Coordinates of C-alpha atoms in Angstrom, one line a residue:
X255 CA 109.1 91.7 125.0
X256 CA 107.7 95.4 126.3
X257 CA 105.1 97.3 124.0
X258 CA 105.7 100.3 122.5
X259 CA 103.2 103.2 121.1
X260 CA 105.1 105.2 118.3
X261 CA 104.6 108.5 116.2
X262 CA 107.2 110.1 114.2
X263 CA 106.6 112.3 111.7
X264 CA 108.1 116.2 110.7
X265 CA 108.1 117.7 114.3
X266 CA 109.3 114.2 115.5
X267 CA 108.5 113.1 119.7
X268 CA 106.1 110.2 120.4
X269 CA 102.4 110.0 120.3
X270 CA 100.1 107.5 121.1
X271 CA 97.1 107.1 119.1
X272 CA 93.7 105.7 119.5
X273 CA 90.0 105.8 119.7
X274 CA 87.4 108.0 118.8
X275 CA 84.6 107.9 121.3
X276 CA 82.9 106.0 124.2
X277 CA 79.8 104.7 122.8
X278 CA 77.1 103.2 125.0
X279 CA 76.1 99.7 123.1
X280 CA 73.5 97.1 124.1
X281 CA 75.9 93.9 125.0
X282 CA 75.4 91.4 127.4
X283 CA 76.4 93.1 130.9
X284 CA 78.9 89.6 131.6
X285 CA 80.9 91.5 128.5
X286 CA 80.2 95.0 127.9
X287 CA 78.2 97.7 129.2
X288 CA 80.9 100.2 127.0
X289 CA 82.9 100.0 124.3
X290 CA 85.8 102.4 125.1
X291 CA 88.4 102.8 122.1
X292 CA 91.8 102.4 123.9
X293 CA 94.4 105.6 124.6
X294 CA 97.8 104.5 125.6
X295 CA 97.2 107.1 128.2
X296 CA 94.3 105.9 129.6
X297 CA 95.2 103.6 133.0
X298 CA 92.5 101.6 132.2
X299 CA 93.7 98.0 131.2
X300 CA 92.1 94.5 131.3
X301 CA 91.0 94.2 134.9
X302 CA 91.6 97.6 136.2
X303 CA 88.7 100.2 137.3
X304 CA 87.5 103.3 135.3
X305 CA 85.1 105.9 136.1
X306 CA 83.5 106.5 132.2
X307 CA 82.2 110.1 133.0
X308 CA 86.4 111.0 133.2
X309 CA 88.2 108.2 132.4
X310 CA 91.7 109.9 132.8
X311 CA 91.6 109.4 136.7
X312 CA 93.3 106.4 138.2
X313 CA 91.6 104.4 140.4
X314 CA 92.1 101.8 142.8
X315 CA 91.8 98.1 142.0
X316 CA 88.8 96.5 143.2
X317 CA 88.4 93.3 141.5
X318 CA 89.6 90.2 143.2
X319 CA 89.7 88.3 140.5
X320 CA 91.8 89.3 137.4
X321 CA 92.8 86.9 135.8
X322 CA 92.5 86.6 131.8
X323 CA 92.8 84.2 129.2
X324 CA 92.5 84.3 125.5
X325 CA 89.4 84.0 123.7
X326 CA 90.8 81.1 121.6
X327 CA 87.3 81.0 119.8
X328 CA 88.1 84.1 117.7
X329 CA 91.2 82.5 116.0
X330 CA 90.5 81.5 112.4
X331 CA 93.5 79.1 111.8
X332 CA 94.9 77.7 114.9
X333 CA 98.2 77.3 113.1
X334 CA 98.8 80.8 112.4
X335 CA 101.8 82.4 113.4
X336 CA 101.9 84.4 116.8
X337 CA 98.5 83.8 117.5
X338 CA 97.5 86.1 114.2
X339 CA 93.5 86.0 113.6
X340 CA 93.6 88.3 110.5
X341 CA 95.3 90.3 108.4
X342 CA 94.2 93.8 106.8
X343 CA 96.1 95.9 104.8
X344 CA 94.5 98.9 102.3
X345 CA 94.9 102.2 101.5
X346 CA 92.8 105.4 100.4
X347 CA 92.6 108.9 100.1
X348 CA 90.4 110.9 101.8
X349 CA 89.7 114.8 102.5
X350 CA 87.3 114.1 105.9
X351 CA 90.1 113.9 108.8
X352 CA 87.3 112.2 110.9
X353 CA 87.8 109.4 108.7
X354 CA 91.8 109.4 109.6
X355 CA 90.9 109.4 112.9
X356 CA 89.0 106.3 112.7
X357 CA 91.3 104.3 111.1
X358 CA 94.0 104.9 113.1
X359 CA 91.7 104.5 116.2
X360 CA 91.7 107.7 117.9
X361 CA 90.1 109.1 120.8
X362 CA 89.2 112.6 120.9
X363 CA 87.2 112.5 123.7
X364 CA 90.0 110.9 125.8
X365 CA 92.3 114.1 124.8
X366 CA 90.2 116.4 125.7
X367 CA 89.8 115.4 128.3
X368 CA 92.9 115.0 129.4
X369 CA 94.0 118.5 128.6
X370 CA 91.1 119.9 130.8
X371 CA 92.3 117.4 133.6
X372 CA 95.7 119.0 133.0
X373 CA 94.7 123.0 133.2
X374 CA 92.8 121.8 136.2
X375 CA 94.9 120.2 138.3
X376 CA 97.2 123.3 137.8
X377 CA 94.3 125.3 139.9
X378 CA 93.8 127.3 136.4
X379 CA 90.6 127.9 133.9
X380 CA 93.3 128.7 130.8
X381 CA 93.2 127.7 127.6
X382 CA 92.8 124.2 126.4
X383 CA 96.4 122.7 125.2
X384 CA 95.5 119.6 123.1
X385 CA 98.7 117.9 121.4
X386 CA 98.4 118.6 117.9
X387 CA 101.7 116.8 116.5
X388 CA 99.6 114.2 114.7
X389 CA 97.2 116.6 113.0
X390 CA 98.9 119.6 112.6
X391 CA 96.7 122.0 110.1
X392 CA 94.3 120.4 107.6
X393 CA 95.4 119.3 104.6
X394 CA 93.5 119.2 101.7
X395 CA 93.6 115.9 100.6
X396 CA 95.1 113.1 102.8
X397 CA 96.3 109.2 101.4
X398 CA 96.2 106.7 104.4
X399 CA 97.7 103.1 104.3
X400 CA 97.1 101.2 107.3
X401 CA 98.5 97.5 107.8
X402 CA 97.1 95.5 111.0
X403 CA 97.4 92.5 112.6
X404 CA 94.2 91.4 114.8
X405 CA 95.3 88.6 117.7
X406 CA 92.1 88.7 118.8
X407 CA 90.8 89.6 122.4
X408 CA 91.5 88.6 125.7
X409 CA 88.3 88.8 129.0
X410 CA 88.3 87.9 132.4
X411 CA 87.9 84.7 134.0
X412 CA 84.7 85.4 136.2
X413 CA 85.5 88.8 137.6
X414 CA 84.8 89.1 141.5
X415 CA 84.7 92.4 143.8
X416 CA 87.0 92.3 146.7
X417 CA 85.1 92.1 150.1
X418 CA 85.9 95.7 151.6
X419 CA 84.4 97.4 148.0
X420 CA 81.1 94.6 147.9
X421 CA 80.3 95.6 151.3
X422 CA 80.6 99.1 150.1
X423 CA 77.2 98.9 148.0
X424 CA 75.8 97.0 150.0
X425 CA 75.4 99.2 152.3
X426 CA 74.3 101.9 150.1
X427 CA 77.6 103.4 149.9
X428 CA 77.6 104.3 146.2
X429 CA 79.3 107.4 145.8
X430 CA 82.1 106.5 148.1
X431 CA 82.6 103.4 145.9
X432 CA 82.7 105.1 142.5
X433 CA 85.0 107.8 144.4
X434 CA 87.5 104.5 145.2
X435 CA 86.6 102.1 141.9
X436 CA 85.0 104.6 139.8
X437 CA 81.6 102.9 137.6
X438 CA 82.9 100.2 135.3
X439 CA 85.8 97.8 135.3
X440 CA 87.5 96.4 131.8
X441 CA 86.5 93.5 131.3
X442 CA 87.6 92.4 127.4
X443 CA 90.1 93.9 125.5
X444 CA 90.7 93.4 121.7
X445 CA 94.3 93.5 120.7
X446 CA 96.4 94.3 118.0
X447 CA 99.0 95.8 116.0
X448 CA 99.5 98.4 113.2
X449 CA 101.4 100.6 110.9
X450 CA 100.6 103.2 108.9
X451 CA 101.2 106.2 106.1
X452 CA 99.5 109.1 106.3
X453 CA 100.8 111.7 103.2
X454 CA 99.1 115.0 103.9
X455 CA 98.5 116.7 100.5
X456 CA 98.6 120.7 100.6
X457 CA 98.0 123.2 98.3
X458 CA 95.8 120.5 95.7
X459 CA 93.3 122.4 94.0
X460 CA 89.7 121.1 93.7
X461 CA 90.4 119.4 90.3
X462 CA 92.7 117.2 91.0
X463 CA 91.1 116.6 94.3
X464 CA 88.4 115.0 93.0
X465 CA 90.1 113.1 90.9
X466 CA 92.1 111.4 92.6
X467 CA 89.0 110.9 95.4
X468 CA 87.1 109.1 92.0
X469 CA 89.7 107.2 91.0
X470 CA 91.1 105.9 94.3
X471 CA 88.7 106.8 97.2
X472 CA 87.7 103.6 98.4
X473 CA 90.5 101.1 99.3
X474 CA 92.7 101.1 96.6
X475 CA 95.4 98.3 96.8
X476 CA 98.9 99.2 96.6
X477 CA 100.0 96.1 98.9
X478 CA 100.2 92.4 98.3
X479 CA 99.6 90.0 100.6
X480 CA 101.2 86.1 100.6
X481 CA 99.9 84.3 103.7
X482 CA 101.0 86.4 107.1
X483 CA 103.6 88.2 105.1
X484 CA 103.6 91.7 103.6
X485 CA 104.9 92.3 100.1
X486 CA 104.3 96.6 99.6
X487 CA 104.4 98.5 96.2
X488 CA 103.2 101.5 95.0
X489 CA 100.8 101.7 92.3
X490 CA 101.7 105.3 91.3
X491 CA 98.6 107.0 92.6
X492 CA 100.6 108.6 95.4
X493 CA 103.5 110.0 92.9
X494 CA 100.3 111.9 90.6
X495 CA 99.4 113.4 93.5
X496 CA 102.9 114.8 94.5
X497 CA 102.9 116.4 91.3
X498 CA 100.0 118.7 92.1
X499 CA 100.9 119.9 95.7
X500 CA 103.1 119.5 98.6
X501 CA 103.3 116.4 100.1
X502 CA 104.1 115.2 103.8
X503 CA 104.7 111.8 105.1
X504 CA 104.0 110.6 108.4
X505 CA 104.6 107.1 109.9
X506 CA 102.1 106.1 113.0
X507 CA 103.1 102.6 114.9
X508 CA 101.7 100.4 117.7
X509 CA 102.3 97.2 118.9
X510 CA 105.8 96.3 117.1
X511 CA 109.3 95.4 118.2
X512 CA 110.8 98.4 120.1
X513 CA 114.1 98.1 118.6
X514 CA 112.7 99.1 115.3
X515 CA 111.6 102.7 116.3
X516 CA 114.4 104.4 115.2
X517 CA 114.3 102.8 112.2
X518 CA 110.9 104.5 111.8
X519 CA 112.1 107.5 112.7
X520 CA 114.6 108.2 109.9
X521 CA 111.9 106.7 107.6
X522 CA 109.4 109.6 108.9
X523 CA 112.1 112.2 107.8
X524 CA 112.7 111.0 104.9
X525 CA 109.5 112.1 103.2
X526 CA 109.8 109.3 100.5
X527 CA 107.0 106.6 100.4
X528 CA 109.0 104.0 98.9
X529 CA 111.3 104.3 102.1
X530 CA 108.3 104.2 104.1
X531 CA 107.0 101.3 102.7
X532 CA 109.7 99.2 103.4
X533 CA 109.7 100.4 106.7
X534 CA 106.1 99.3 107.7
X535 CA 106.9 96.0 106.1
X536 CA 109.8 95.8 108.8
X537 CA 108.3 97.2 111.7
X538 CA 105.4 94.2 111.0
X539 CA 107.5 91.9 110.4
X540 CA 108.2 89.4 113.8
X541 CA 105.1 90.6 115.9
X542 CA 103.3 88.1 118.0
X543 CA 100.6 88.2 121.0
X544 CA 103.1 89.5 123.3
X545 CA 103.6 92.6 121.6
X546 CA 100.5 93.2 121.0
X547 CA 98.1 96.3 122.1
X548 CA 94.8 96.9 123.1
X549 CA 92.9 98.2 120.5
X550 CA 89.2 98.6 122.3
X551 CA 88.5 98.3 125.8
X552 CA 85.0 96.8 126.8
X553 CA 83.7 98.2 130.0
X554 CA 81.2 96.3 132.2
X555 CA 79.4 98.2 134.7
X556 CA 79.8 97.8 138.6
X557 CA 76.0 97.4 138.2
X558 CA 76.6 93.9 138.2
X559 CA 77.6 94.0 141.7
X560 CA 75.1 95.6 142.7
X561 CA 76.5 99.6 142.0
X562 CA 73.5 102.5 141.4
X563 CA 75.2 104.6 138.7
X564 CA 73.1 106.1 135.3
X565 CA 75.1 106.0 132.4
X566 CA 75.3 108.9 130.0
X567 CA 77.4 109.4 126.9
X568 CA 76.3 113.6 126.7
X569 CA 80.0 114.5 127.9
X570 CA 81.8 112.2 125.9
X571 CA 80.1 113.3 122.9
X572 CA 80.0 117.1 123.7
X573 CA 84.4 116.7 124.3
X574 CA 84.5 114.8 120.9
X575 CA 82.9 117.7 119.3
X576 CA 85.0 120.2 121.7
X577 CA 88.1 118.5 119.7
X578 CA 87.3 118.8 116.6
X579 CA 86.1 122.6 116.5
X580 CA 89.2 123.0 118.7
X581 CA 91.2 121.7 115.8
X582 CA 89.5 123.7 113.2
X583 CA 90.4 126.9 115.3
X584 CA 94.2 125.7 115.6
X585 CA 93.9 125.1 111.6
X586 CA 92.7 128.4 110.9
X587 CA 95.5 130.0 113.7
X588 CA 98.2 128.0 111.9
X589 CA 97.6 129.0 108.5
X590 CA 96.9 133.0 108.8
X591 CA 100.3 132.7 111.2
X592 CA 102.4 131.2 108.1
X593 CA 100.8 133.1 105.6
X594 CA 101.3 136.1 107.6
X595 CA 105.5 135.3 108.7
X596 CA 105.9 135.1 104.6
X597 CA 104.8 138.4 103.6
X598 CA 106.8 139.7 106.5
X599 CA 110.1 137.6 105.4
X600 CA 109.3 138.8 101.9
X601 CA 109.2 142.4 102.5
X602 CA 106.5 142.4 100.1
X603 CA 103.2 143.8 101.9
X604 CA 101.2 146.6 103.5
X605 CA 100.3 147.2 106.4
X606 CA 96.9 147.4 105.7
X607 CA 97.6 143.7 104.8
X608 CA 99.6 142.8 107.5
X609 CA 96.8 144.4 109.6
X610 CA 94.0 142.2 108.0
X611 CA 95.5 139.2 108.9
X612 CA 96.5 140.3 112.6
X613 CA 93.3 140.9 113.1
X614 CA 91.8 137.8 112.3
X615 CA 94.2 135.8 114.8
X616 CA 93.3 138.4 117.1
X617 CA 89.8 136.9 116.3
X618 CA 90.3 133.4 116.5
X619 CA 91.9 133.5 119.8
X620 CA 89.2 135.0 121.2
X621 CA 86.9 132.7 119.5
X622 CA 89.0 129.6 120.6
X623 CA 89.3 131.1 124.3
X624 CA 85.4 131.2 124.4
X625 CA 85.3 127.6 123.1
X626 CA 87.7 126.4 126.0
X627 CA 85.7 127.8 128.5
X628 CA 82.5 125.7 127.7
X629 CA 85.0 122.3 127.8
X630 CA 86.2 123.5 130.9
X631 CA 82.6 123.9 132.3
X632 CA 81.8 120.6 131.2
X633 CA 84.6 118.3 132.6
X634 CA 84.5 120.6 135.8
X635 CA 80.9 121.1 136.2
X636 CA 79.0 118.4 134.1
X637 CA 77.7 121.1 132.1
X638 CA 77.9 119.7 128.9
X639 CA 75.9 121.3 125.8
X640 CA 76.4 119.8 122.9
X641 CA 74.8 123.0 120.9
X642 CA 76.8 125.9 122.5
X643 CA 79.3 123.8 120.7
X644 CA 77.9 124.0 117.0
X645 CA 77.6 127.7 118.0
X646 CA 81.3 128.3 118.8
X647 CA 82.3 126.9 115.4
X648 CA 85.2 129.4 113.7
X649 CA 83.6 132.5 111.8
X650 CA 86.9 132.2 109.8
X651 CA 88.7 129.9 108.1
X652 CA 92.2 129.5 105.8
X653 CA 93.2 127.6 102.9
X654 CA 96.7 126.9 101.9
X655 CA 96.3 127.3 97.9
X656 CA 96.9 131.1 97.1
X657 CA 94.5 130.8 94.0
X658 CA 90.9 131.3 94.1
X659 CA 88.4 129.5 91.7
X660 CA 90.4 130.3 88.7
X661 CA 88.2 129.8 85.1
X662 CA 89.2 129.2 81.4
X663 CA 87.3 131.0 78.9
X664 CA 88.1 130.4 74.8
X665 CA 86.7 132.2 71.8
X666 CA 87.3 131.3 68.1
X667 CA 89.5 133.7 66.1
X668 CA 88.5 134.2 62.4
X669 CA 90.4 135.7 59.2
X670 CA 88.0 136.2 56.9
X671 CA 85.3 133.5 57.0
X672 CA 88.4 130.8 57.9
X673 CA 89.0 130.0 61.5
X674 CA 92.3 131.3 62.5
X675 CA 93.5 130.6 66.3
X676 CA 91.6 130.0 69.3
X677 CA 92.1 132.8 72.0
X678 CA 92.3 131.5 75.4
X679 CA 91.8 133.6 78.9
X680 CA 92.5 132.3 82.2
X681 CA 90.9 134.2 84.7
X682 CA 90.8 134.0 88.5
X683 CA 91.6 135.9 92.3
X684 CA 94.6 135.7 94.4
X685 CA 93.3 135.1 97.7
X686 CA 96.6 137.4 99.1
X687 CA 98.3 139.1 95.3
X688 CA 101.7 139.9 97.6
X689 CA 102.7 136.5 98.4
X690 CA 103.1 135.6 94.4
X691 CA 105.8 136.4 92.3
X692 CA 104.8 134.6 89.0
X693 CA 102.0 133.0 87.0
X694 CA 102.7 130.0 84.2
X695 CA 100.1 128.4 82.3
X696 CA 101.0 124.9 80.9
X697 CA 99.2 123.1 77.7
X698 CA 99.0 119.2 77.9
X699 CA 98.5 117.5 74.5
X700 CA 96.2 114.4 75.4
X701 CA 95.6 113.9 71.8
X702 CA 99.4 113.0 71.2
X703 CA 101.8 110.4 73.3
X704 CA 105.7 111.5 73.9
X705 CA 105.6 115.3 73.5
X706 CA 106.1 117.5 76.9
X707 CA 103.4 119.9 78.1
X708 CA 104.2 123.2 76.3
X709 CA 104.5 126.0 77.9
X710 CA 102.1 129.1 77.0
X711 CA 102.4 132.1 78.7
X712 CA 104.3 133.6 82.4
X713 CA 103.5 136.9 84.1
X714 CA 106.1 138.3 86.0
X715 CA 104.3 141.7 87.1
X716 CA 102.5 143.4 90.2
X717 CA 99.4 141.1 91.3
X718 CA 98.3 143.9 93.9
X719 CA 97.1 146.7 90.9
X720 CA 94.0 145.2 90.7
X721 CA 91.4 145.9 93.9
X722 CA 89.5 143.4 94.2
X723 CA 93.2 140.7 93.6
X724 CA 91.8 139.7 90.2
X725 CA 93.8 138.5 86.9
X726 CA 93.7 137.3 83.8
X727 CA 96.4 135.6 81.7
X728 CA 95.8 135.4 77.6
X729 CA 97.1 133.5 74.9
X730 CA 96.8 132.3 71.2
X731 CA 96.5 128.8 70.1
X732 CA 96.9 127.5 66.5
X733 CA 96.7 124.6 64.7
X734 CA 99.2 121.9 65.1
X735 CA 101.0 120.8 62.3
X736 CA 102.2 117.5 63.6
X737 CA 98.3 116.7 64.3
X738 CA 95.6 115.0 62.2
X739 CA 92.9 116.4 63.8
X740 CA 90.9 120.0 63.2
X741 CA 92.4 123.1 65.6
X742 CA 88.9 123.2 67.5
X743 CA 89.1 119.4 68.4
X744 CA 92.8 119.9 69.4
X745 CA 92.1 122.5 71.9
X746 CA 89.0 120.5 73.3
X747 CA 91.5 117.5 74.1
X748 CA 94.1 119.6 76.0
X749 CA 94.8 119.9 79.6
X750 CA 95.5 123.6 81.0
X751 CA 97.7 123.7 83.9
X752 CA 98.7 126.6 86.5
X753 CA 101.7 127.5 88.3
X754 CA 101.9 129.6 91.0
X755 CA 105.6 130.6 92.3
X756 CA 105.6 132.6 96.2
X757 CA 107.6 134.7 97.4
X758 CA 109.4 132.2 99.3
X759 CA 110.0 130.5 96.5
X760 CA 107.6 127.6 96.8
X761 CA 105.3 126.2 93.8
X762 CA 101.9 125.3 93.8
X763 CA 100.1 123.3 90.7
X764 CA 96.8 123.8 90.0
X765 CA 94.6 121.7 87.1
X766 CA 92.9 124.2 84.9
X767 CA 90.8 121.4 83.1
X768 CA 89.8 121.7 79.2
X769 CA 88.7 124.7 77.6
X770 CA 84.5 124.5 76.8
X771 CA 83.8 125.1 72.7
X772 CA 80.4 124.4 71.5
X773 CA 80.3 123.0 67.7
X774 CA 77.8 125.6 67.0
X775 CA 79.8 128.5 68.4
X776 CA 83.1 127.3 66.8
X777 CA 83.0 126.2 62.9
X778 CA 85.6 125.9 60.7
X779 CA 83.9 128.4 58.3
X780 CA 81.8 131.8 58.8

């Protein structure tokens, strides 16, 4: 059955995902010199030849030997089904996109370097195209559920170097050699197969961000597992999240039945994670060995033939980092862009606004084209410094929440020497007052079951009066009458929520928290 690499998601197409890095380990040279975290791109496969410094050029095959067999050694129960040595399913959220990459075994050097490769071969020094359709912006808050199957790893069966290439080194003929068979040849590969649900979380305010990264950072289990079979549910987690920002799915695949891709395709569009669910659970259902993928590539050295190469990992790391800041400047580029094609749909800005934001892409561009130069200069010219590239990190950056570090103040009220209401102020900055159209502030009782948040106060009015973008928002609490408890303790265990509606009509949520009173500062009596 052939393999297939999948990614679907809002912009749809295919993408192959994989490692992180090339990462120089101490193995036994009969195994591994390199552990090289697999691209479906790469032409590097189990027995074929790759030069490490650039591993996105083919090269010829100079092994005699290549045959393979399974390392049967690995397999836990001999009787499981399809050669299956393990089975891992969990899911978390997370706000470090390094950490997304790792789990979905991603390389970033690889696609760097592949997108130099690309504006080289084209006889041009322009500016460094990376595909982006997996990432697109940052989110703020990301949940990932990954499902695997591990069939263990396949090696070669004493590797041997054809005469013609042997004779090569040994007549001191390196550099023609690594020119035809590059420096290492793979020599184990660990194989696999996966799904999994990446919900990007936008416009979630701090709050709730670390709430949810308390409660359910570190593996939370929303899947059941019976023997080799899947059984998914959701625990809810991923629904109280939705309710504070704006949610997008994406469905990643590798190493499934083919005929199931468009199955995850329509899942990918549907934006609904009980859909989703149901679709990893049938994308993994019937794999085996022999649709299987590589998931890491170990790379022995031609050093064991004899070869005279030095190994260094300096350009792999320096592209890694090339990526990442690269994406950080497409983040930033992407955000001032939308924020910018709102006001201008809305008809309700400036041009001294308008102006600020053009000149900050202006900005980044030039910023980014800088960056692109030093990748260039490294894959072309082994030039690689790794702190020109903390130096070209973006001066600017963009969120996607409109409100800025909004704060609840509340005083006591008295009539008399009797305590009347408490007065509460929300205050805070609009990070752009012209792309908001309305403010609503939402009390929830969490002293009381079964009664809906109440809703306090809305301002409909112009946000841009105010020069520096600040506002405030007021309102009067008293006591409740279907409550036991004193007013002060009431408003001490309520939750204050914000709304935010823009001008293109979309919402964002943002948790206010509970209102600080002091005893001392707040008694019943004067």
């Amino acid at each position: 059955m052939p393999k297939t690499t999948l990614f679907s998601g809002s912009k749809g197409g295919l993408f192959g995902l994989s490692a992180l890095l090339l990462a120089t380990v101490k193995a036994s040279p009969l195994l591994a010199d390199i552990v090289f975290n697999y691209d479906p791109g790469s032409p590097a496969s189990i027995g074929r030849s790759v030069d490490y410094r650039n591993p996105t050029q083919t090269k010829l095959d100079c092994l005699e030997n290549q045959n393979w067999g399974w390392v049967e050694t690995e397999t836990t129960d001999p009787n499981a089904v399809g050669g299956v040595v393990s089975v891992q399913v969990n899911g978390e959220y997370t706000d470090d996109y390094r950490e997304i990459y790792r789990k979905l075994n991603f390389n970033a050097s690889f696609k760097a370097s592949a997108a130099i490769s690309e504006v080289m071969s084209a006889g041009s020094d322009g500016s460094l195209k990376i595909n982006y359709d997996y990432t697109g912006k940052f989110s703020d808050l990301s949940y990932v559920l990954v499902a695997s199957y591990d069939f263990g790893s396949r090696r070669l069966n004493r590797p041997t170097l054809r005469p013609e290439y042997q004779s090569l080194i040994n007549n001191g003929n390196h550099d023609e050699f690594i020119a035809r068979c590059g420096t290492h040849y793979v020599a184990r590969e660990e194989m696999w197969a996966y799904a999994a649900i990446v919900v990007d979380i936008d416009r979630l305010d701090e709050t709730v961000k670390r709430h949810l990264l308390a409660n359910y950072g570190s593996e939370t289990k929303i899947v059941e597992l019976a023997s080799a079979e899947l059984k998914l549910g959701v625990d809810g987690a991923y629904n109280n999240a939705r309710k504070y920002g704006v949610a997008t799915l994406r469905f990643h695949a590798n190493g499934g039945d083919p005929t199931k891709a468009s199955e995850l395709a329509e899942v990918a569009q549907s934006n609904n994670l009980a859909k989703a669910l149901s679709g990893m659970k049938v994308y993994m259902s019937g794999i085996s060995r022999s649709t299987s993928v590589p998931k890491r590539a170990y790379l022995a050295s031609f050093s064991n033939f004899g070869l005279d190469i030095e190994e260094d990992t300096t350009r792999d790391r320096f592209l890694e980092a090339a990526y990442f800041t690269s994406l950080k400047y497409q983040s930033a580029l992407e955000a001032a862009n939308a924020r910018l094609a709102t006001l201008e749909a809305a008809q309700r800005s400036g041009l001294d606004l308008n102006s600020i934001y053009e000149r900050d892409i202006i900005k980044l561009n030039n910023q980014k084209a800088a960056l692109d130069e030093l990748t260039v200069v490294c894959v072309r010219d082994g030039a690689c410094d790794l702190s020109a590239i903390r130096d070209a990190a973006p001066l600017i950056s963009y969120r996607t929440t409109l409100l800025r570090e909004p704060i609840l103040e509340a005083s006591c009220q008295y009539e008399g020497a009797d305590l009347a209401r408490v007065a509460v102020r929300v205050l805070g900055t609009l990070v752009d007052p012209n792309a908001a159209q309305e403010l609503a502030v939402y009390r929830i009782l969490e002293y009381t079951t079964g009664r809906a948040p109440e809703e306090l106060s809305i301002r409909r009015t112009r946000f841009n009066a105010d020069p520096h973008n600040r506002f405030q928002v007021g309102f009067e609490l008293n006591d409740d009458p279907y409550s036991e408890l004193i007013l002060v303790d009431e408003v001490r265990r309520s939750r204050f929520e914000m709304s935010v509606r823009l001008v293109d009509g979309s919402l964002e949520w943002y948790n206010l928290g509970y209102p600080s009173i002091r005893e001392d500062n707040c008694p019943l009596k004067l």
